[in-house]
PDB file of C-alpha atoms and ligand atoms in Angstrom:
ATOM      1  CA  MET A   1       0.084  14.103  33.883  1.00 39.00           C
ATOM      2  CA  SER A   2       1.055  16.466  36.690  1.00 39.00           C
ATOM      3  CA  ILE A   3      -0.510  16.353  40.149  1.00 37.00           C
ATOM      4  CA  GLU A   4      -2.281  19.660  39.433  1.00 45.00           C
ATOM      5  CA  THR A   5      -4.282  18.199  36.561  1.00 64.00           C
ATOM      6  CA  ASP A   6      -4.926  14.824  38.251  1.00 92.00           C
ATOM      7  CA  GLY A   7      -6.178  16.372  41.450  1.00 96.00           C
ATOM      8  CA  ILE A   8      -5.240  15.973  45.060  1.00 97.00           C
ATOM      9  CA  ALA A   9      -5.985  13.766  48.049  1.00 98.00           C
ATOM     10  CA  TYR A  10      -6.169  14.097  51.817  1.00 98.00           C
ATOM     11  CA  ALA A  11      -5.889  11.176  54.192  1.00 98.00           C
ATOM     12  CA  ARG A  12      -4.690  10.501  57.740  1.00 97.00           C
ATOM     13  CA  GLY A  13      -4.531  14.190  58.505  1.00 97.00           C
ATOM     14  CA  ARG A  14      -2.467  15.476  55.560  1.00 97.00           C
ATOM     15  CA  PHE A  15      -2.574  16.306  51.881  1.00 98.00           C
ATOM     16  CA  VAL A  16      -1.012  13.588  49.744  1.00 97.00           C
ATOM     17  CA  ALA A  17      -0.616  12.692  46.085  1.00 95.00           C
ATOM     18  CA  LEU A  18      -3.511  10.654  44.713  1.00 95.00           C
ATOM     19  CA  ASP A  19      -1.427   7.513  44.395  1.00 93.00           C
ATOM     20  CA  GLU A  20       0.409   7.750  47.722  1.00 95.00           C
ATOM     21  CA  PRO A  21      -0.200   4.582  49.777  1.00 93.00           C
ATOM     22  CA  VAL A  22      -1.390   6.058  53.068  1.00 94.00           C
ATOM     23  CA  ILE A  23      -4.428   4.049  54.142  1.00 93.00           C
ATOM     24  CA  PRO A  24      -3.673   0.840  56.040  1.00 94.00           C
ATOM     25  CA  ILE A  25      -5.438  -2.407  55.265  1.00 94.00           C
ATOM     26  CA  ASP A  26      -7.295  -2.190  58.570  1.00 96.00           C
ATOM     27  CA  ASP A  27      -9.408   0.855  57.637  1.00 97.00           C
ATOM     28  CA  ARG A  28     -12.989  -0.243  58.275  1.00 98.00           C
ATOM     29  CA  ALA A  29     -14.022   1.366  55.003  1.00 97.00           C
ATOM     30  CA  HIS A  30     -12.252  -1.514  53.224  1.00 93.00           C
ATOM     31  CA  GLN A  31     -13.339  -4.331  55.400  1.00 94.00           C
ATOM     32  CA  PHE A  32     -16.924  -3.478  56.223  1.00 97.00           C
ATOM     33  CA  GLY A  33     -17.813  -0.513  54.012  1.00 97.00           C
ATOM     34  CA  ASP A  34     -18.272   0.996  57.466  1.00 98.00           C
ATOM     35  CA  GLY A  35     -18.602   4.682  56.703  1.00 98.00           C
ATOM     36  CA  ILE A  36     -20.334   7.398  54.750  1.00 98.00           C
ATOM     37  CA  TYR A  37     -19.473   9.788  51.917  1.00 98.00           C
ATOM     38  CA  GLU A  38     -20.442  12.828  49.851  1.00 98.00           C
ATOM     39  CA  VAL A  39     -19.781  14.041  46.316  1.00 98.00           C
ATOM     40  CA  ILE A  40     -19.766  17.776  45.578  1.00 98.00           C
ATOM     41  CA  ARG A  41     -19.432  19.414  42.172  1.00 98.00           C
ATOM     42  CA  VAL A  42     -17.098  22.385  41.886  1.00 98.00           C
ATOM     43  CA  TYR A  43     -17.938  24.915  39.176  1.00 97.00           C
ATOM     44  CA  ARG A  44     -15.378  27.611  38.335  1.00 97.00           C
ATOM     45  CA  GLY A  45     -13.493  26.863  41.532  1.00 97.00           C
ATOM     46  CA  LYS A  46     -16.572  27.140  43.776  1.00 98.00           C
ATOM     47  CA  PRO A  47     -18.242  24.158  45.522  1.00 98.00           C
ATOM     48  CA  HIS A  48     -21.933  24.077  44.605  1.00 98.00           C
ATOM     49  CA  LEU A  49     -24.487  23.666  47.423  1.00 98.00           C
ATOM     50  CA  LEU A  50     -21.651  23.000  49.861  1.00 98.00           C
ATOM     51  CA  GLU A  51     -23.714  23.683  52.984  1.00 98.00           C
ATOM     52  CA  ALA A  52     -26.442  21.214  51.948  1.00 98.00           C
ATOM     53  CA  HIS A  53     -23.835  18.496  51.342  1.00 98.00           C
ATOM     54  CA  ILE A  54     -22.182  19.203  54.695  1.00 98.00           C
ATOM     55  CA  GLN A  55     -25.542  18.949  56.470  1.00 98.00           C
ATOM     56  CA  ARG A  56     -26.358  15.625  54.761  1.00 98.00           C
ATOM     57  CA  PHE A  57     -22.872  14.325  55.624  1.00 98.00           C
ATOM     58  CA  ASP A  58     -23.562  15.218  59.254  1.00 98.00           C
ATOM     59  CA  ARG A  59     -26.961  13.463  59.144  1.00 98.00           C
ATOM     60  CA  SER A  60     -25.437  10.313  57.609  1.00 98.00           C
ATOM     61  CA  ALA A  61     -22.612  10.326  60.181  1.00 98.00           C
ATOM     62  CA  LYS A  62     -25.047  10.678  63.077  1.00 98.00           C
ATOM     63  CA  ALA A  63     -27.318   7.956  61.651  1.00 98.00           C
ATOM     64  CA  ILE A  64     -24.524   5.398  61.962  1.00 98.00           C
ATOM     65  CA  GLY A  65     -22.959   6.819  65.120  1.00 98.00           C
ATOM     66  CA  LEU A  66     -19.817   8.388  63.648  1.00 98.00           C
ATOM     67  CA  THR A  67     -18.136  11.439  65.174  1.00 98.00           C
ATOM     68  CA  LEU A  68     -16.050  13.682  62.941  1.00 97.00           C
ATOM     69  CA  ASP A  69     -12.573  14.573  64.272  1.00 95.00           C
ATOM     70  CA  ARG A  70     -13.239  18.301  63.665  1.00 97.00           C
ATOM     71  CA  SER A  71     -16.111  20.786  63.534  1.00 98.00           C
ATOM     72  CA  LEU A  72     -18.293  21.103  60.416  1.00 98.00           C
ATOM     73  CA  ASP A  73     -16.660  24.514  59.875  1.00 98.00           C
ATOM     74  CA  GLY A  74     -13.305  22.769  60.006  1.00 98.00           C
ATOM     75  CA  LEU A  75     -14.539  20.335  57.345  1.00 98.00           C
ATOM     76  CA  VAL A  76     -15.675  23.226  55.133  1.00 98.00           C
ATOM     77  CA  ALA A  77     -12.256  24.876  55.551  1.00 98.00           C
ATOM     78  CA  LEU A  78     -10.534  21.614  54.568  1.00 98.00           C
ATOM     79  CA  ILE A  79     -12.683  21.242  51.443  1.00 98.00           C
ATOM     80  CA  GLU A  80     -12.014  24.835  50.434  1.00 98.00           C
ATOM     81  CA  GLU A  81      -8.291  24.398  50.973  1.00 98.00           C
ATOM     82  CA  ALA A  82      -8.290  21.165  48.941  1.00 98.00           C
ATOM     83  CA  ILE A  83     -10.040  22.894  46.028  1.00 98.00           C
ATOM     84  CA  VAL A  84      -7.462  25.683  46.030  1.00 97.00           C
ATOM     85  CA  ARG A  85      -4.576  23.191  46.256  1.00 97.00           C
ATOM     86  CA  SER A  86      -5.988  21.125  43.383  1.00 97.00           C
ATOM     87  CA  GLN A  87      -5.746  24.178  41.081  1.00 96.00           C
ATOM     88  CA  LEU A  88      -8.809  22.786  39.305  1.00 97.00           C
ATOM     89  CA  GLN A  89     -11.695  24.974  38.195  1.00 96.00           C
ATOM     90  CA  GLU A  90     -14.109  22.187  37.191  1.00 96.00           C
ATOM     91  CA  SER A  91     -13.848  19.325  39.656  1.00 97.00           C
ATOM     92  CA  GLN A  92     -15.585  16.868  41.946  1.00 98.00           C
ATOM     93  CA  VAL A  93     -14.823  16.632  45.636  1.00 98.00           C
ATOM     94  CA  TYR A  94     -15.293  13.182  47.126  1.00 98.00           C
ATOM     95  CA  PHE A  95     -14.986  12.836  50.892  1.00 98.00           C
ATOM     96  CA  GLN A  96     -15.667   9.943  53.182  1.00 98.00           C
ATOM     97  CA  LEU A  97     -15.633   9.193  56.869  1.00 98.00           C
ATOM     98  CA  SER A  98     -14.837   5.658  57.957  1.00 98.00           C
ATOM     99  CA  ARG A  99     -15.321   4.330  61.456  1.00 98.00           C
ATOM    100  CA  GLY A 100     -11.566   4.273  61.754  1.00 98.00           C
ATOM    101  CA  ILE A 101      -8.492   2.127  61.562  1.00 97.00           C
ATOM    102  CA  ALA A 102      -8.568  -0.908  63.819  1.00 97.00           C
ATOM    103  CA  ARG A 103      -7.910  -4.631  63.633  1.00 97.00           C
ATOM    104  CA  ARG A 104     -10.853  -6.384  61.991  1.00 97.00           C
ATOM    105  CA  ASP A 105     -13.669  -7.089  64.434  1.00 97.00           C
ATOM    106  CA  HIS A 106     -17.378  -6.515  63.861  1.00 98.00           C
ATOM    107  CA  ALA A 107     -17.842  -4.551  67.089  1.00 98.00           C
ATOM    108  CA  TYR A 108     -17.256  -0.808  66.901  1.00 98.00           C
ATOM    109  CA  PRO A 109     -13.624  -0.052  67.876  1.00 98.00           C
ATOM    110  CA  ALA A 110     -12.690   2.727  70.321  1.00 97.00           C
ATOM    111  CA  VAL A 111     -10.594   4.636  67.775  1.00 98.00           C
ATOM    112  CA  PRO A 112     -11.009   8.000  66.013  1.00 98.00           C
ATOM    113  CA  THR A 113     -12.926   8.082  62.746  1.00 98.00           C
ATOM    114  CA  HIS A 114     -10.919   8.550  59.562  1.00 98.00           C
ATOM    115  CA  LEU A 115     -11.688  11.377  57.134  1.00 98.00           C
ATOM    116  CA  SER A 116     -10.325  11.169  53.598  1.00 98.00           C
ATOM    117  CA  LEU A 117     -10.946  13.262  50.521  1.00 98.00           C
ATOM    118  CA  THR A 118     -10.067  13.668  46.865  1.00 98.00           C
ATOM    119  CA  VAL A 119     -10.513  16.533  44.417  1.00 98.00           C
ATOM    120  CA  ARG A 120     -10.432  15.339  40.829  1.00 98.00           C
ATOM    121  CA  PRO A 121     -11.137  16.848  37.444  1.00 97.00           C
ATOM    122  CA  VAL A 122     -14.617  16.307  36.109  1.00 95.00           C
ATOM    123  CA  ASP A 123     -15.183  15.561  32.449  1.00 89.00           C
ATOM    124  CA  ASP A 124     -18.544  17.134  31.812  1.00 91.00           C
ATOM    125  CA  SER A 125     -18.763  16.053  28.152  1.00 90.00           C
ATOM    126  CA  LYS A 126     -20.251  12.613  28.903  1.00 86.00           C
ATOM    127  CA  PHE A 127     -22.855  14.222  31.155  1.00 95.00           C
ATOM    128  CA  THR A 128     -23.644  16.883  28.548  1.00 96.00           C
ATOM    129  CA  ALA A 129     -24.517  14.119  26.085  1.00 94.00           C
ATOM    130  CA  VAL A 130     -27.130  12.518  28.362  1.00 96.00           C
ATOM    131  CA  ARG A 131     -28.498  15.896  29.381  1.00 98.00           C
ATOM    132  CA  GLU A 132     -29.060  16.753  25.730  1.00 97.00           C
ATOM    133  CA  ARG A 133     -30.074  13.424  24.213  1.00 97.00           C
ATOM    134  CA  GLY A 134     -31.419  11.533  27.204  1.00 98.00           C
ATOM    135  CA  GLN A 135     -30.622   8.137  28.652  1.00 98.00           C
ATOM    136  CA  ARG A 136     -31.916   4.592  28.287  1.00 98.00           C
ATOM    137  CA  VAL A 137     -32.635   2.605  31.429  1.00 98.00           C
ATOM    138  CA  ILE A 138     -33.929  -0.733  32.649  1.00 98.00           C
ATOM    139  CA  LEU A 139     -35.995  -1.423  35.759  1.00 98.00           C
ATOM    140  CA  SER A 140     -34.413  -3.662  38.361  1.00 98.00           C
ATOM    141  CA  PRO A 141     -35.413  -4.919  41.826  1.00 98.00           C
ATOM    142  CA  ASP A 142     -34.245  -2.627  44.632  1.00 98.00           C
ATOM    143  CA  ILE A 143     -31.951  -5.083  46.374  1.00 98.00           C
ATOM    144  CA  ARG A 144     -30.638  -2.473  48.817  1.00 98.00           C
ATOM    145  CA  TRP A 145     -31.137  -2.287  52.574  1.00 98.00           C
ATOM    146  CA  GLN A 146     -33.798  -0.326  54.489  1.00 98.00           C
ATOM    147  CA  LEU A 147     -31.747   2.814  55.239  1.00 98.00           C
ATOM    148  CA  CYS A 148     -31.087   4.297  51.801  1.00 98.00           C
ATOM    149  CA  PHE A 149     -31.234   7.872  53.141  1.00 98.00           C
ATOM    150  CA  ILE A 150     -27.794   7.265  54.653  1.00 98.00           C
ATOM    151  CA  LYS A 151     -25.073   7.944  52.084  1.00 98.00           C
ATOM    152  CA  SER A 152     -23.306   4.752  53.079  1.00 98.00           C
ATOM    153  CA  LEU A 153     -20.075   3.462  51.544  1.00 98.00           C
ATOM    154  CA  ASN A 154     -21.871   0.142  50.991  1.00 97.00           C
ATOM    155  CA  LEU A 155     -22.656   0.547  47.298  1.00 98.00           C
ATOM    156  CA  LEU A 156     -22.535  -3.101  46.221  1.00 98.00           C
ATOM    157  CA  PRO A 157     -26.220  -3.290  45.194  1.00 98.00           C
ATOM    158  CA  ASN A 158     -25.806   0.015  43.317  1.00 98.00           C
ATOM    159  CA  VAL A 159     -22.682  -1.030  41.435  1.00 98.00           C
ATOM    160  CA  MET A 160     -24.087  -4.483  40.634  1.00 98.00           C
ATOM    161  CA  THR A 161     -27.269  -2.946  39.274  1.00 98.00           C
ATOM    162  CA  LYS A 162     -25.385  -0.283  37.302  1.00 98.00           C
ATOM    163  CA  GLN A 163     -23.267  -3.033  35.721  1.00 98.00           C
ATOM    164  CA  LYS A 164     -26.396  -5.050  34.938  1.00 98.00           C
ATOM    165  CA  ALA A 165     -27.675  -1.993  33.016  1.00 98.00           C
ATOM    166  CA  LEU A 166     -24.393  -1.529  31.159  1.00 98.00           C
ATOM    167  CA  ASP A 167     -24.315  -5.242  30.291  1.00 98.00           C
ATOM    168  CA  ALA A 168     -27.847  -4.831  28.910  1.00 98.00           C
ATOM    169  CA  GLY A 169     -26.487  -2.077  26.642  1.00 98.00           C
ATOM    170  CA  VAL A 170     -28.239   0.850  28.355  1.00 98.00           C
ATOM    171  CA  ASN A 171     -27.089   3.767  30.523  1.00 98.00           C
ATOM    172  CA  ASP A 172     -28.541   2.939  33.917  1.00 98.00           C
ATOM    173  CA  ALA A 173     -31.248   1.231  35.959  1.00 98.00           C
ATOM    174  CA  LEU A 174     -34.100   2.427  38.142  1.00 98.00           C
ATOM    175  CA  PHE A 175     -34.795   0.490  41.329  1.00 99.00           C
ATOM    176  CA  VAL A 176     -38.249  -0.970  42.003  1.00 98.00           C
ATOM    177  CA  ARG A 177     -39.220  -1.734  45.604  1.00 98.00           C
ATOM    178  CA  ASP A 178     -42.587  -3.266  46.527  1.00 98.00           C
ATOM    179  CA  GLY A 179     -43.995  -2.322  43.120  1.00 98.00           C
ATOM    180  CA  PHE A 180     -42.891   1.336  43.242  1.00 98.00           C
ATOM    181  CA  ILE A 181     -39.984   3.156  41.595  1.00 98.00           C
ATOM    182  CA  THR A 182     -37.564   4.415  44.248  1.00 98.00           C
ATOM    183  CA  GLU A 183     -34.553   5.981  42.482  1.00 98.00           C
ATOM    184  CA  GLY A 184     -31.657   5.346  40.097  1.00 98.00           C
ATOM    185  CA  THR A 185     -28.389   3.596  41.000  1.00 98.00           C
ATOM    186  CA  SER A 186     -26.815   7.016  41.669  1.00 98.00           C
ATOM    187  CA  SER A 187     -29.617   9.525  41.075  1.00 98.00           C
ATOM    188  CA  ASN A 188     -33.140  10.451  42.099  1.00 99.00           C
ATOM    189  CA  VAL A 189     -35.932  10.175  39.557  1.00 98.00           C
ATOM    190  CA  ALA A 190     -39.010  12.262  38.787  1.00 98.00           C
ATOM    191  CA  MET A 191     -41.745  12.243  36.185  1.00 98.00           C
ATOM    192  CA  ILE A 192     -43.964  14.936  34.710  1.00 98.00           C
ATOM    193  CA  LYS A 193     -47.613  14.064  34.204  1.00 98.00           C
ATOM    194  CA  ASP A 194     -50.111  16.684  33.033  1.00 97.00           C
ATOM    195  CA  GLY A 195     -47.725  19.478  34.068  1.00 96.00           C
ATOM    196  CA  MET A 196     -47.198  18.126  37.600  1.00 98.00           C
ATOM    197  CA  LEU A 197     -43.836  16.884  38.866  1.00 98.00           C
ATOM    198  CA  ILE A 198     -44.105  13.606  40.779  1.00 98.00           C
ATOM    199  CA  THR A 199     -41.189  12.146  42.737  1.00 98.00           C
ATOM    200  CA  HIS A 200     -40.720   9.565  45.482  1.00 98.00           C
ATOM    201  CA  PRO A 201     -41.121  11.146  48.929  1.00 98.00           C
ATOM    202  CA  ALA A 202     -37.944  11.664  50.964  1.00 98.00           C
ATOM    203  CA  THR A 203     -38.389   8.518  53.074  1.00 98.00           C
ATOM    204  CA  GLU A 204     -35.775   6.043  54.276  1.00 98.00           C
ATOM    205  CA  HIS A 205     -36.003   4.235  50.922  1.00 98.00           C
ATOM    206  CA  ILE A 206     -34.218   6.903  48.869  1.00 98.00           C
ATOM    207  CA  LEU A 207     -31.226   9.167  49.220  1.00 98.00           C
ATOM    208  CA  HIS A 208     -32.439  12.691  49.950  1.00 98.00           C
ATOM    209  CA  GLY A 209     -30.696  14.152  46.927  1.00 98.00           C
ATOM    210  CA  ILE A 210     -29.313  17.670  47.018  1.00 98.00           C
ATOM    211  CA  THR A 211     -30.118  18.093  43.316  1.00 98.00           C
ATOM    212  CA  ARG A 212     -33.644  16.795  43.972  1.00 98.00           C
ATOM    213  CA  ALA A 213     -34.125  19.418  46.711  1.00 98.00           C
ATOM    214  CA  SER A 214     -32.789  22.087  44.375  1.00 98.00           C
ATOM    215  CA  VAL A 215     -35.211  20.985  41.615  1.00 98.00           C
ATOM    216  CA  LEU A 216     -38.159  21.066  44.028  1.00 98.00           C
ATOM    217  CA  SER A 217     -37.328  24.618  45.085  1.00 97.00           C
ATOM    218  CA  MET A 218     -36.946  25.670  41.428  1.00 98.00           C
ATOM    219  CA  CYS A 219     -40.410  24.223  40.771  1.00 98.00           C
ATOM    220  CA  ALA A 220     -41.812  26.537  43.430  1.00 97.00           C
ATOM    221  CA  ASP A 221     -40.191  29.502  41.628  1.00 96.00           C
ATOM    222  CA  LEU A 222     -41.324  28.356  38.179  1.00 97.00           C
ATOM    223  CA  GLY A 223     -44.887  27.615  39.266  1.00 97.00           C
ATOM    224  CA  ILE A 224     -44.588  23.872  38.566  1.00 98.00           C
ATOM    225  CA  ALA A 225     -46.813  21.842  40.891  1.00 98.00           C
ATOM    226  CA  VAL A 226     -45.040  19.093  42.831  1.00 98.00           C
ATOM    227  CA  GLU A 227     -46.378  15.946  44.417  1.00 98.00           C
ATOM    228  CA  GLU A 228     -44.029  13.825  46.502  1.00 98.00           C
ATOM    229  CA  LYS A 229     -45.647  10.419  46.177  1.00 98.00           C
ATOM    230  CA  ARG A 230     -44.662   6.954  45.068  1.00 98.00           C
ATOM    231  CA  PHE A 231     -45.399   5.847  41.509  1.00 98.00           C
ATOM    232  CA  THR A 232     -45.495   2.479  39.783  1.00 98.00           C
ATOM    233  CA  PRO A 233     -43.645   1.337  36.659  1.00 98.00           C
ATOM    234  CA  THR A 234     -46.983   1.447  34.779  1.00 98.00           C
ATOM    235  CA  GLU A 235     -47.513   5.106  35.737  1.00 98.00           C
ATOM    236  CA  LEU A 236     -43.940   5.867  34.742  1.00 98.00           C
ATOM    237  CA  MET A 237     -44.409   4.379  31.268  1.00 97.00           C
ATOM    238  CA  THR A 238     -47.245   6.811  30.574  1.00 96.00           C
ATOM    239  CA  ALA A 239     -45.469   9.928  31.906  1.00 98.00           C
ATOM    240  CA  ASP A 240     -45.009  12.942  29.627  1.00 98.00           C
ATOM    241  CA  GLU A 241     -41.419  13.443  30.746  1.00 98.00           C
ATOM    242  CA  ILE A 242     -39.049  11.489  32.999  1.00 98.00           C
ATOM    243  CA  PHE A 243     -35.673  12.566  34.353  1.00 98.00           C
ATOM    244  CA  THR A 244     -32.921  11.835  36.816  1.00 98.00           C
ATOM    245  CA  MET A 245     -31.312  14.275  39.244  1.00 98.00           C
ATOM    246  CA  SER A 246     -27.791  14.041  40.641  1.00 98.00           C
ATOM    247  CA  THR A 247     -24.759  16.145  41.475  1.00 98.00           C
ATOM    248  CA  LEU A 248     -22.641  15.206  38.460  1.00 97.00           C
ATOM    249  CA  THR A 249     -25.274  14.446  35.809  1.00 98.00           C
ATOM    250  CA  GLU A 250     -27.520  17.283  37.070  1.00 98.00           C
ATOM    251  CA  ILE A 251     -30.890  16.934  35.265  1.00 98.00           C
ATOM    252  CA  ALA A 252     -31.026  14.333  32.496  1.00 98.00           C
ATOM    253  CA  PRO A 253     -34.061  13.004  30.598  1.00 98.00           C
ATOM    254  CA  ILE A 254     -34.921   9.308  30.372  1.00 98.00           C
ATOM    255  CA  ILE A 255     -36.128   8.364  26.893  1.00 98.00           C
ATOM    256  CA  GLU A 256     -36.341   4.582  27.008  1.00 98.00           C
ATOM    257  CA  ILE A 257     -37.336   2.089  29.707  1.00 98.00           C
ATOM    258  CA  ASP A 258     -36.918  -1.664  29.206  1.00 98.00           C
ATOM    259  CA  GLY A 259     -36.625  -1.126  25.444  1.00 98.00           C
ATOM    260  CA  GLN A 260     -39.770   0.999  25.172  1.00 98.00           C
ATOM    261  CA  ALA A 261     -39.615   4.655  24.088  1.00 98.00           C
ATOM    262  CA  VAL A 262     -40.966   6.935  26.845  1.00 98.00           C
ATOM    263  CA  GLY A 263     -41.227  10.606  27.740  1.00 97.00           C
ATOM    264  CA  LEU A 264     -39.837  11.898  24.446  1.00 97.00           C
ATOM    265  CA  LYS A 265     -41.560  15.217  25.060  1.00 97.00           C
ATOM    266  CA  ALA A 266     -38.698  16.008  27.457  1.00 98.00           C
ATOM    267  CA  LEU A 267     -36.371  16.546  24.495  1.00 98.00           C
ATOM    268  CA  SER A 268     -38.477  19.321  22.949  1.00 97.00           C
ATOM    269  CA  PRO A 269     -37.579  22.955  23.545  1.00 96.00           C
ATOM    270  CA  GLY A 270     -39.825  24.413  26.241  1.00 96.00           C
ATOM    271  CA  SER A 271     -40.448  21.060  27.965  1.00 98.00           C
ATOM    272  CA  VAL A 272     -40.450  20.995  31.765  1.00 98.00           C
ATOM    273  CA  VAL A 273     -37.094  19.194  31.707  1.00 98.00           C
ATOM    274  CA  ARG A 274     -35.575  21.853  29.438  1.00 98.00           C
ATOM    275  CA  ARG A 275     -36.939  24.621  31.674  1.00 98.00           C
ATOM    276  CA  LEU A 276     -35.546  22.951  34.795  1.00 98.00           C
ATOM    277  CA  GLN A 277     -32.170  22.412  33.114  1.00 98.00           C
ATOM    278  CA  SER A 278     -31.913  26.119  32.246  1.00 98.00           C
ATOM    279  CA  ALA A 279     -33.071  27.141  35.709  1.00 98.00           C
ATOM    280  CA  TYR A 280     -30.459  24.807  37.275  1.00 98.00           C
ATOM    281  CA  THR A 281     -27.671  26.200  35.085  1.00 97.00           C
ATOM    282  CA  ALA A 282     -28.712  29.695  36.171  1.00 97.00           C
ATOM    283  CA  THR A 283     -28.120  28.721  39.833  1.00 95.00           C
ATOM    284  CA  LEU A 284     -24.510  27.585  39.252  1.00 96.00           C
ATOM    285  CA  PRO A 285     -21.608  29.702  40.533  1.00 91.00           C
ATOM    286  CA  LEU A 286     -20.278  32.126  37.924  1.00 86.00           C
TER     287      LEU A 286
HETATM  288  N1  PDD B 301     -24.733   9.834  43.951  1.00 82.06           N
HETATM  289  N2  PDD B 301     -29.552   8.561  44.841  1.00 82.06           N
HETATM  290  C1  PDD B 301     -28.416   7.851  44.957  1.00 82.06           C
HETATM  291  C2  PDD B 301     -28.509   6.406  45.277  1.00 82.06           C
HETATM  292  C3  PDD B 301     -27.168   8.485  44.761  1.00 82.06           C
HETATM  293  O1  PDD B 301     -26.036   7.773  44.894  1.00 82.06           O
HETATM  294  C4  PDD B 301     -27.123   9.854  44.437  1.00 82.06           C
HETATM  295  C5  PDD B 301     -25.839  10.599  44.236  1.00 82.06           C
HETATM  296  C6  PDD B 301     -28.347  10.552  44.311  1.00 82.06           C
HETATM  297  C7  PDD B 301     -28.401  12.027  43.985  1.00 82.06           C
HETATM  298  O2  PDD B 301     -27.996  12.793  45.076  1.00 82.06           O
HETATM  299  P1  PDD B 301     -27.332  14.224  44.887  1.00 82.06           P
HETATM  300  O3  PDD B 301     -28.263  15.027  44.074  1.00 82.06           O
HETATM  301  O4  PDD B 301     -27.190  14.726  46.264  1.00 82.06           O
HETATM  302  O5  PDD B 301     -26.022  14.021  44.169  1.00 82.06           O
HETATM  303  C8  PDD B 301     -29.536   9.876  44.540  1.00 82.06           C
HETATM  304  C9  PDD B 301     -23.402  10.424  43.956  1.00 82.06           C
HETATM  305  C10 PDD B 301     -23.247  11.569  43.025  1.00 82.06           C
HETATM  306  C11 PDD B 301     -22.376   9.325  43.749  1.00 82.06           C
HETATM  307  O6  PDD B 301     -22.520   8.305  44.416  1.00 82.06           O
HETATM  308  O7  PDD B 301     -21.443   9.494  42.961  1.00 82.06           O
END
C-alpha cells in the first residue's frame, strides 16, 4: 500500500512515514505513559469539532503540567497540514504530547515536551454495524485512577477491560465505580428513561467526551430533557434505551448487558437513539 493510503506521521518536528523509526527508547511516553492524547475524526477532509478537541488537549496538558512547544493555533495548523498531506478524506487524527525524551528517571526532566501525530484511514464499516444493530457489553469494576478527565496515555486498565469483554465474547465493557456506572472503556454512556436522557456528570471520574457534549447540546435543540446524574447497574437494566458516545463509534445502542437483553427500544425507528444519530449525522462536515 502506498503512503497516501496508509496515512502519515509527524514526530520530532517533521513529517515522516508511518513506519520510520524516529522516536528514541527514552521517550517518557514509552516508559511511564507520561503524556496525553486526542483522537479526532476527519469527515470529507475536514476535522470534526477540532476546536473542542484542542481545548480538551490543552486542559489535559495543563492538568499534568505539560507545556506544548508551540501555540494552540500552531497545533491546529499542523493538524490541518497533516490532513492535507495524508490525502485522506475519511480519517482519524491521533496526536499525543509526551513529557519529553530523557534518560529514565521518575522526576520530571528539564527537556521540551514531544508532540507526535498520525493521520490514518478510518474504516467506518465496523462502526456502522454497531450503530445499526447495537452492541453487547459486560459490567466490570472501574480499576482506573482518580483523574479520568485527563486524556492520559495510561490506558492499561482500559485495554485490559476491553480485552476482558472481547474474551467474554461481547463488544465492550462499562466501568462500575462505587456502585455507579461511569463510562465505557473508550466511550461515554447514557440511558433514556421515560423520555429523559441520564448520563454521568462531567466529574473527575469520566472523560469529558466531545461526542457527549455534542449529544447534550443536540438534546437541547430536540427538546429532550437531560439529567447529569450517576446511575446504578440496576437502573441501567430497566432503561428504555442505552447508548455509548465516542468520536469514532459516534452514537451506538447497547442491547445486552451481562447476557441480559436491554434497551431494545433503541433499535426502533423514531427512538431517541435513532433521532440523536440522525441529528449527529446532520452536524457532520459536508
Ligand atoms: N476515546 N471515555 C473514554 C475513556 C474514552 O477513551 C473516550 C474516547 C470517550 C469519548 O470521548 P470523545 O467523544 O471525545 O471521543 C469517553 C478515544 C476515541 C480513543 O481512546 O480512541
